[in-house]
PDB file of C-alpha atoms in Angstrom:
ATOM      1  CA  MET A  24       6.922  17.978  -4.182  1.00 93.00           C
ATOM      2  CA  ALA A  25       4.907  14.805  -3.693  1.00 98.00           C
ATOM      3  CA  ARG A  26       1.191  14.358  -4.199  1.00 98.00           C
ATOM      4  CA  ILE A  27      -0.061  12.232  -1.331  1.00 99.00           C
ATOM      5  CA  LEU A  28      -3.451  10.539  -1.390  1.00 99.00           C
ATOM      6  CA  VAL A  29      -4.787   9.545   2.015  1.00 99.00           C
ATOM      7  CA  TYR A  30      -7.911   7.451   2.323  1.00 99.00           C
ATOM      8  CA  ASN A  31      -9.739   8.600   5.440  1.00 99.00           C
ATOM      9  CA  VAL A  32     -11.260   5.432   6.846  1.00 98.00           C
ATOM     10  CA  GLY A  33     -13.617   7.358   9.111  1.00 97.00           C
ATOM     11  CA  SER A  34     -15.141   9.617   6.467  1.00 98.00           C
ATOM     12  CA  ASN A  35     -14.786   7.184   3.529  1.00 96.00           C
ATOM     13  CA  ARG A  36     -13.167   9.984   1.530  1.00 98.00           C
ATOM     14  CA  MET A  37      -9.893  10.336  -0.334  1.00 98.00           C
ATOM     15  CA  GLU A  38      -7.855  13.368   0.716  1.00 99.00           C
ATOM     16  CA  THR A  39      -5.042  14.968  -1.294  1.00 99.00           C
ATOM     17  CA  TYR A  40      -1.954  16.675   0.116  1.00 99.00           C
ATOM     18  CA  ASN A  41       1.099  18.256  -1.476  1.00 99.00           C
ATOM     19  CA  ARG A  42       4.210  17.851   0.656  1.00 98.00           C
ATOM     20  CA  GLY A  43       7.959  18.286   0.292  1.00 98.00           C
ATOM     21  CA  GLU A  44      10.374  15.446   0.954  1.00 98.00           C
ATOM     22  CA  ASN A  45      11.291  16.771   4.402  1.00 98.00           C
ATOM     23  CA  ASP A  46       7.696  17.435   5.432  1.00 99.00           C
ATOM     24  CA  PRO A  47       5.863  15.037   7.753  1.00 99.00           C
ATOM     25  CA  MET A  48       3.401  12.587   6.293  1.00 99.00           C
ATOM     26  CA  PRO A  49      -0.246  13.590   6.725  1.00 99.00           C
ATOM     27  CA  TYR A  50      -1.707  12.236   9.984  1.00 99.00           C
ATOM     28  CA  SER A  51       1.721  11.185  11.283  1.00 98.00           C
ATOM     29  CA  TYR A  52       2.792  12.090  14.812  1.00 94.00           C
ATOM     30  CA  GLY A  53       5.022  15.190  14.849  1.00 96.00           C
ATOM     31  CA  ARG A  54       7.971  14.633  12.512  1.00 97.00           C
ATOM     32  CA  THR A  55       8.260  10.926  13.214  1.00 98.00           C
ATOM     33  CA  LEU A  56       7.587   9.921   9.595  1.00 99.00           C
ATOM     34  CA  LEU A  57       8.784  12.197   6.809  1.00 99.00           C
ATOM     35  CA  VAL A  58       7.647  11.964   3.199  1.00 99.00           C
ATOM     36  CA  LYS A  59      11.113  10.843   2.086  1.00 98.00           C
ATOM     37  CA  GLU A  60      11.062   8.067   4.685  1.00 98.00           C
ATOM     38  CA  PHE A  61       7.640   6.839   3.606  1.00 99.00           C
ATOM     39  CA  ARG A  62       8.672   7.064  -0.061  1.00 98.00           C
ATOM     40  CA  GLY A  63      11.811   5.003   0.462  1.00 94.00           C
ATOM     41  CA  SER A  64      13.131   3.884  -2.913  1.00 96.00           C
ATOM     42  CA  SER A  65       9.992   4.765  -4.881  1.00 98.00           C
ATOM     43  CA  ARG A  66      10.535   7.300  -7.648  1.00 97.00           C
ATOM     44  CA  SER A  67       6.860   8.136  -7.986  1.00 98.00           C
ATOM     45  CA  ASN A  68       5.616  11.655  -7.366  1.00 96.00           C
ATOM     46  CA  THR A  69       2.277  10.194  -6.266  1.00 99.00           C
ATOM     47  CA  LEU A  70       2.110   8.247  -3.008  1.00 99.00           C
ATOM     48  CA  TRP A  71      -0.785   6.884  -0.961  1.00 99.00           C
ATOM     49  CA  THR A  72      -1.764   5.457   2.388  1.00 99.00           C
ATOM     50  CA  ASN A  73      -4.736   5.514   4.748  1.00 99.00           C
ATOM     51  CA  THR A  74      -5.494   6.989   8.152  1.00 99.00           C
ATOM     52  CA  ALA A  75      -5.612   3.568   9.814  1.00 99.00           C
ATOM     53  CA  ALA A  76      -1.997   2.839   8.865  1.00 99.00           C
ATOM     54  CA  MET A  77      -0.898   6.261  10.071  1.00 99.00           C
ATOM     55  CA  GLU A  78      -2.687   5.808  13.393  1.00 99.00           C
ATOM     56  CA  SER A  79      -0.963   2.451  13.879  1.00 99.00           C
ATOM     57  CA  TRP A  80       2.376   4.060  13.074  1.00 99.00           C
ATOM     58  CA  ASN A  81       1.702   6.808  15.621  1.00 99.00           C
ATOM     59  CA  ALA A  82       0.850   4.325  18.364  1.00 99.00           C
ATOM     60  CA  THR A  83       3.992   2.308  17.666  1.00 99.00           C
ATOM     61  CA  ARG A  84       6.271   5.343  17.532  1.00 99.00           C
ATOM     62  CA  ARG A  85       4.870   6.805  20.757  1.00 98.00           C
ATOM     63  CA  SER A  86       5.320   3.521  22.590  1.00 98.00           C
ATOM     64  CA  TRP A  87       8.839   2.988  21.228  1.00 99.00           C
ATOM     65  CA  GLY A  88       9.800   6.457  22.407  1.00 98.00           C
ATOM     66  CA  GLN A  89      12.571   7.121  19.898  1.00 97.00           C
ATOM     67  CA  GLY A  90      13.138   7.245  16.158  1.00 97.00           C
ATOM     68  CA  ILE A  91      12.284   4.201  14.071  1.00 98.00           C
ATOM     69  CA  TYR A  92      14.361   3.771  10.930  1.00 98.00           C
ATOM     70  CA  VAL A  93      12.129   3.044   7.924  1.00 98.00           C
ATOM     71  CA  GLY A  94      13.895   1.078   5.221  1.00 97.00           C
ATOM     72  CA  TYR A  95      10.882   0.456   2.991  1.00 97.00           C
ATOM     73  CA  ALA A  96       7.279   1.602   3.033  1.00 98.00           C
ATOM     74  CA  PHE A  97       5.567   2.711  -0.191  1.00 99.00           C
ATOM     75  CA  LYS A  98       6.099   1.399  -3.713  1.00 98.00           C
ATOM     76  CA  ARG A  99       3.853   1.488  -6.767  1.00 99.00           C
ATOM     77  CA  ILE A 100       2.999  -1.920  -8.107  1.00 99.00           C
ATOM     78  CA  TRP A 101       4.724  -1.451 -11.465  1.00 99.00           C
ATOM     79  CA  GLU A 102       7.914  -0.450  -9.629  1.00 99.00           C
ATOM     80  CA  GLY A 103       7.999  -3.843  -7.946  1.00 98.00           C
ATOM     81  CA  GLY A 104      10.519  -4.785  -5.299  1.00 95.00           C
ATOM     82  CA  HIS A 105       8.061  -6.739  -3.158  1.00 96.00           C
ATOM     83  CA  GLY A 106       5.752  -9.749  -3.462  1.00 93.00           C
ATOM     84  CA  GLN A 107       2.891  -9.936  -5.942  1.00 94.00           C
ATOM     85  CA  GLN A 108       0.133  -8.814  -3.568  1.00 97.00           C
ATOM     86  CA  SER A 109       2.375  -6.854  -1.241  1.00 98.00           C
ATOM     87  CA  GLN A 110       0.802  -4.412   1.183  1.00 98.00           C
ATOM     88  CA  HIS A 111       3.618  -1.988   0.318  1.00 99.00           C
ATOM     89  CA  TYR A 112       1.806  -1.253  -2.962  1.00 99.00           C
ATOM     90  CA  ALA A 113      -1.255  -0.260  -0.930  1.00 99.00           C
ATOM     91  CA  GLY A 114       0.818   2.077   1.232  1.00 99.00           C
ATOM     92  CA  VAL A 115      -0.057   0.350   4.500  1.00 99.00           C
ATOM     93  CA  SER A 116       3.139  -1.617   5.138  1.00 99.00           C
ATOM     94  CA  PHE A 117       6.457  -0.817   6.818  1.00 99.00           C
ATOM     95  CA  ASP A 118       9.812  -2.607   6.873  1.00 98.00           C
ATOM     96  CA  VAL A 119      11.737  -0.972   9.703  1.00 99.00           C
ATOM     97  CA  GLY A 120      14.664  -1.286  12.098  1.00 98.00           C
ATOM     98  CA  GLN A 121      17.332  -2.257   9.570  1.00 98.00           C
ATOM     99  CA  ASN A 122      19.836  -0.216  11.608  1.00 98.00           C
ATOM    100  CA  LEU A 123      19.157  -2.105  14.839  1.00 98.00           C
ATOM    101  CA  GLY A 124      20.922  -5.061  16.352  1.00 98.00           C
ATOM    102  CA  SER A 125      19.069  -8.336  16.748  1.00 97.00           C
ATOM    103  CA  THR A 126      18.127  -7.688  20.381  1.00 98.00           C
ATOM    104  CA  CYS A 127      16.596  -4.266  19.677  1.00 98.00           C
ATOM    105  CA  ARG A 128      14.818  -5.610  16.619  1.00 98.00           C
ATOM    106  CA  ARG A 129      13.268  -8.299  18.795  1.00 98.00           C
ATOM    107  CA  TRP A 130      12.100  -5.642  21.261  1.00 98.00           C
ATOM    108  CA  LEU A 131      10.554  -3.616  18.448  1.00 99.00           C
ATOM    109  CA  HIS A 132       8.912  -6.714  16.985  1.00 99.00           C
ATOM    110  CA  ASN A 133       7.494  -7.688  20.371  1.00 98.00           C
ATOM    111  CA  LEU A 134       6.201  -4.150  20.902  1.00 99.00           C
ATOM    112  CA  ALA A 135       4.461  -4.116  17.511  1.00 99.00           C
ATOM    113  CA  GLN A 136       2.796  -7.418  18.357  1.00 98.00           C
ATOM    114  CA  SER A 137       1.792  -6.473  21.887  1.00 99.00           C
ATOM    115  CA  LEU A 138       0.192  -3.163  20.902  1.00 99.00           C
ATOM    116  CA  GLY A 139      -2.385  -4.936  18.752  1.00 98.00           C
ATOM    117  CA  VAL A 140      -2.640  -2.004  16.340  1.00 99.00           C
ATOM    118  CA  TRP A 141      -1.274  -3.838  13.297  1.00 99.00           C
ATOM    119  CA  VAL A 142      -3.197  -6.494  11.410  1.00 99.00           C
ATOM    120  CA  TYR A 143      -0.030  -8.448  10.610  1.00 98.00           C
ATOM    121  CA  VAL A 144       3.426  -8.513  12.179  1.00 99.00           C
ATOM    122  CA  GLU A 145       5.702 -10.862  10.273  1.00 98.00           C
ATOM    123  CA  PRO A 146       7.582 -13.526  12.277  1.00 98.00           C
ATOM    124  CA  LEU A 147      11.223 -12.641  12.907  1.00 96.00           C
ATOM    125  CA  SER A 148      12.230 -15.919  11.276  1.00 95.00           C
ATOM    126  CA  MET A 149      11.011 -14.436   7.973  1.00 96.00           C
ATOM    127  CA  THR A 150      12.628 -11.017   8.492  1.00 96.00           C
ATOM    128  CA  PRO A 151      16.251 -11.647   9.521  1.00 93.00           C
ATOM    129  CA  SER A 152      17.375  -8.000   9.418  1.00 97.00           C
ATOM    130  CA  TRP A 153      14.190  -5.933   9.744  1.00 98.00           C
ATOM    131  CA  VAL A 154      10.735  -5.801  11.348  1.00 99.00           C
ATOM    132  CA  HIS A 155       7.660  -5.910   9.121  1.00 99.00           C
ATOM    133  CA  PHE A 156       4.211  -4.742  10.144  1.00 99.00           C
ATOM    134  CA  ASP A 157       1.191  -3.735   8.096  1.00 99.00           C
ATOM    135  CA  LYS A 158      -2.406  -2.590   8.328  1.00 99.00           C
ATOM    136  CA  ARG A 159      -3.881  -4.830   5.628  1.00 98.00           C
ATOM    137  CA  THR A 160      -7.621  -5.102   5.128  1.00 98.00           C
ATOM    138  CA  ASN A 161      -9.239  -8.468   5.748  1.00 97.00           C
ATOM    139  CA  PRO A 162     -10.665 -10.728   4.551  1.00 97.00           C
ATOM    140  CA  PRO A 163      -8.433 -11.232   1.506  1.00 97.00           C
ATOM    141  CA  ALA A 164      -9.821 -12.486  -1.778  1.00 98.00           C
ATOM    142  CA  CYS A 165      -6.834 -14.848  -1.926  1.00 94.00           C
ATOM    143  CA  SER A 166      -4.902 -16.105   1.077  1.00 89.00           C
ATOM    144  CA  ALA A 167      -2.662 -13.273   2.370  1.00 87.00           C
ATOM    145  CA  GLY A 168      -3.645 -11.119  -0.600  1.00 95.00           C
ATOM    146  CA  TYR A 169      -5.795  -8.127  -1.432  1.00 99.00           C
ATOM    147  CA  PRO A 170      -9.490  -7.851  -0.547  1.00 99.00           C
ATOM    148  CA  LEU A 171     -12.242  -8.211  -3.134  1.00 99.00           C
ATOM    149  CA  GLN A 172     -13.007  -4.966  -4.983  1.00 99.00           C
ATOM    150  CA  ARG A 173     -16.181  -4.007  -6.807  1.00 99.00           C
ATOM    151  CA  VAL A 174     -18.285  -0.973  -7.732  1.00 99.00           C
ATOM    152  CA  GLY A 175     -18.618   1.143  -4.609  1.00 98.00           C
ATOM    153  CA  SER A 176     -15.295   0.087  -3.094  1.00 98.00           C
ATOM    154  CA  ALA A 177     -12.963   2.888  -2.032  1.00 99.00           C
ATOM    155  CA  GLY A 178      -9.464   3.175  -0.636  1.00 99.00           C
ATOM    156  CA  THR A 179      -5.874   2.294  -1.333  1.00 99.00           C
ATOM    157  CA  TYR A 180      -6.650  -1.119  -2.847  1.00 99.00           C
ATOM    158  CA  VAL A 181      -8.724   0.624  -5.504  1.00 99.00           C
ATOM    159  CA  LEU A 182      -5.684   2.827  -6.153  1.00 99.00           C
ATOM    160  CA  VAL A 183      -3.543  -0.298  -6.588  1.00 99.00           C
ATOM    161  CA  LEU A 184      -6.157  -1.703  -8.973  1.00 99.00           C
ATOM    162  CA  GLN A 185      -6.414   1.500 -11.010  1.00 99.00           C
ATOM    163  CA  ASP A 186      -2.630   1.811 -11.124  1.00 99.00           C
ATOM    164  CA  ALA A 187      -2.220  -1.766 -12.344  1.00 99.00           C
ATOM    165  CA  LEU A 188      -4.913  -1.487 -15.018  1.00 99.00           C
ATOM    166  CA  ASN A 189      -3.537   1.801 -16.330  1.00 99.00           C
ATOM    167  CA  ALA A 190      -0.002   0.406 -16.453  1.00 99.00           C
ATOM    168  CA  LEU A 191      -1.233  -2.518 -18.569  1.00 99.00           C
ATOM    169  CA  GLY A 192      -3.102  -0.234 -20.966  1.00 98.00           C
ATOM    170  CA  TYR A 193      -6.627  -0.727 -19.615  1.00 98.00           C
ATOM    171  CA  ARG A 194      -7.863   2.793 -19.047  1.00 95.00           C
ATOM    172  CA  ALA A 195      -9.210   3.043 -15.529  1.00 96.00           C
ATOM    173  CA  GLY A 196      -8.880   6.824 -15.593  1.00 93.00           C
ATOM    174  CA  SER A 197      -7.430   9.019 -12.881  1.00 96.00           C
ATOM    175  CA  LEU A 198      -6.105   7.670  -9.603  1.00 98.00           C
ATOM    176  CA  ASP A 199      -8.979   8.649  -7.342  1.00 98.00           C
ATOM    177  CA  GLY A 200      -9.393   5.549  -5.165  1.00 98.00           C
ATOM    178  CA  TYR A 201     -13.077   5.106  -6.019  1.00 98.00           C
ATOM    179  CA  PHE A 202     -14.333   2.046  -7.896  1.00 98.00           C
ATOM    180  CA  GLY A 203     -16.744   3.652 -10.327  1.00 98.00           C
ATOM    181  CA  GLN A 204     -17.905   2.865 -13.850  1.00 98.00           C
ATOM    182  CA  ASN A 205     -14.590   3.748 -15.531  1.00 98.00           C
ATOM    183  CA  THR A 206     -12.752   1.331 -13.276  1.00 99.00           C
ATOM    184  CA  ARG A 207     -15.404  -1.346 -13.774  1.00 99.00           C
ATOM    185  CA  THR A 208     -15.189  -1.004 -17.564  1.00 98.00           C
ATOM    186  CA  ALA A 209     -11.411  -1.397 -17.406  1.00 99.00           C
ATOM    187  CA  VAL A 210     -11.784  -4.461 -15.169  1.00 99.00           C
ATOM    188  CA  VAL A 211     -14.344  -6.089 -17.493  1.00 99.00           C
ATOM    189  CA  ASN A 212     -12.130  -5.442 -20.525  1.00 99.00           C
ATOM    190  CA  TYR A 213      -9.172  -6.960 -18.725  1.00 99.00           C
ATOM    191  CA  GLN A 214     -11.189  -9.991 -17.641  1.00 99.00           C
ATOM    192  CA  ARG A 215     -12.538 -10.607 -21.149  1.00 98.00           C
ATOM    193  CA  ARG A 216      -9.099 -10.442 -22.726  1.00 98.00           C
ATOM    194  CA  ASN A 217      -7.631 -12.807 -20.174  1.00 98.00           C
ATOM    195  CA  GLY A 218     -10.260 -15.534 -20.134  1.00 98.00           C
ATOM    196  CA  LEU A 219     -11.671 -14.569 -16.743  1.00 98.00           C
ATOM    197  CA  SER A 220     -15.293 -14.247 -15.685  1.00 97.00           C
ATOM    198  CA  ALA A 221     -16.197 -10.758 -16.953  1.00 98.00           C
ATOM    199  CA  ASP A 222     -18.298  -9.723 -13.966  1.00 98.00           C
ATOM    200  CA  GLY A 223     -16.441  -6.526 -13.103  1.00 98.00           C
ATOM    201  CA  ILE A 224     -15.605  -7.883  -9.649  1.00 99.00           C
ATOM    202  CA  VAL A 225     -11.953  -8.193  -8.682  1.00 99.00           C
ATOM    203  CA  GLY A 226     -11.733 -11.399  -6.717  1.00 98.00           C
ATOM    204  CA  CYS A 227      -8.941 -13.904  -6.249  1.00 98.00           C
ATOM    205  CA  ALA A 228      -8.566 -15.017  -9.884  1.00 98.00           C
ATOM    206  CA  THR A 229      -8.518 -11.481 -11.271  1.00 99.00           C
ATOM    207  CA  TRP A 230      -6.081 -10.209  -8.635  1.00 99.00           C
ATOM    208  CA  ARG A 231      -3.728 -13.126  -9.222  1.00 98.00           C
ATOM    209  CA  ARG A 232      -3.677 -12.698 -12.976  1.00 98.00           C
ATOM    210  CA  LEU A 233      -3.385  -8.922 -12.790  1.00 98.00           C
ATOM    211  CA  VAL A 234      -0.487  -8.772 -10.350  1.00 98.00           C
ATOM    212  CA  SER A 235       1.393 -11.539 -12.167  1.00 98.00           C
ATOM    213  CA  GLU A 236       1.505  -9.284 -15.218  1.00 98.00           C
ATOM    214  CA  VAL A 237       2.130  -5.886 -13.665  1.00 99.00           C
ATOM    215  CA  VAL A 238       4.482  -6.235 -10.687  1.00 98.00           C
ATOM    216  CA  GLY A 239       7.860  -4.774 -11.564  1.00 98.00           C
ATOM    217  CA  ILE A 240       7.196  -4.091 -15.262  1.00 98.00           C
ATOM    218  CA  GLY A 241       8.306  -0.473 -14.866  1.00 98.00           C
ATOM    219  CA  ARG A 242       6.622   2.755 -15.889  1.00 98.00           C
ATOM    220  CA  THR A 243       4.580   2.351 -19.085  1.00 98.00           C
ATOM    221  CA  PRO A 244       2.855   4.929 -21.319  1.00 98.00           C
ATOM    222  CA  GLY A 245      -0.446   4.142 -19.580  1.00 98.00           C
ATOM    223  CA  VAL A 246       0.740   5.053 -16.077  1.00 98.00           C
ATOM    224  CA  VAL A 247      -1.129   7.985 -14.534  1.00 97.00           C
ATOM    225  CA  ASP A 248       0.196  10.253 -11.772  1.00 94.00           C
TER     226      ASP A 248
END
């Protein structure tokens, strides 16, 4: 049974669901995206995404009109497997179509672009055997990275931040997706110990340093589920 956190963009609230591996993801269209498909190779019992990503998935799946094979979607940042500020860690990214031939992959890629529901669709030249699309939040603090986070921020990027801090031993508390005082204290402590401006704001420099230390380090005693 997976615990699934969904940030509702419309209500600015984090919602929690408990679903089996063969159950559909919350907010997904019919049974077009099962929990086990969204999980992919992640071994975490806690997963997250947001309603905007699910709505974009629904629009793409409806327009495609048939099943879309999902090779990779969610991963926790300490599990690694993707780039340092990958949108997969935020639960808003999909690598799909690995079972398709090049012609069908091109059709799917063109569809994802033409719909205009994704923020980023990676060029096919960079994805030789799959199609990548994601619902990242702009503007990024660093080029192609995560957005700035501070007290009052909410959503899946706060979950990534809390997950990273906890994994490195900086106690951000429970994974709730809200940047409150506990998260700020953990950020300030991290910044002080790493020679960064201790302002409690997670901008480009803090994100870069944080992800360089945490991506792919594996589950640590500080990890919270």
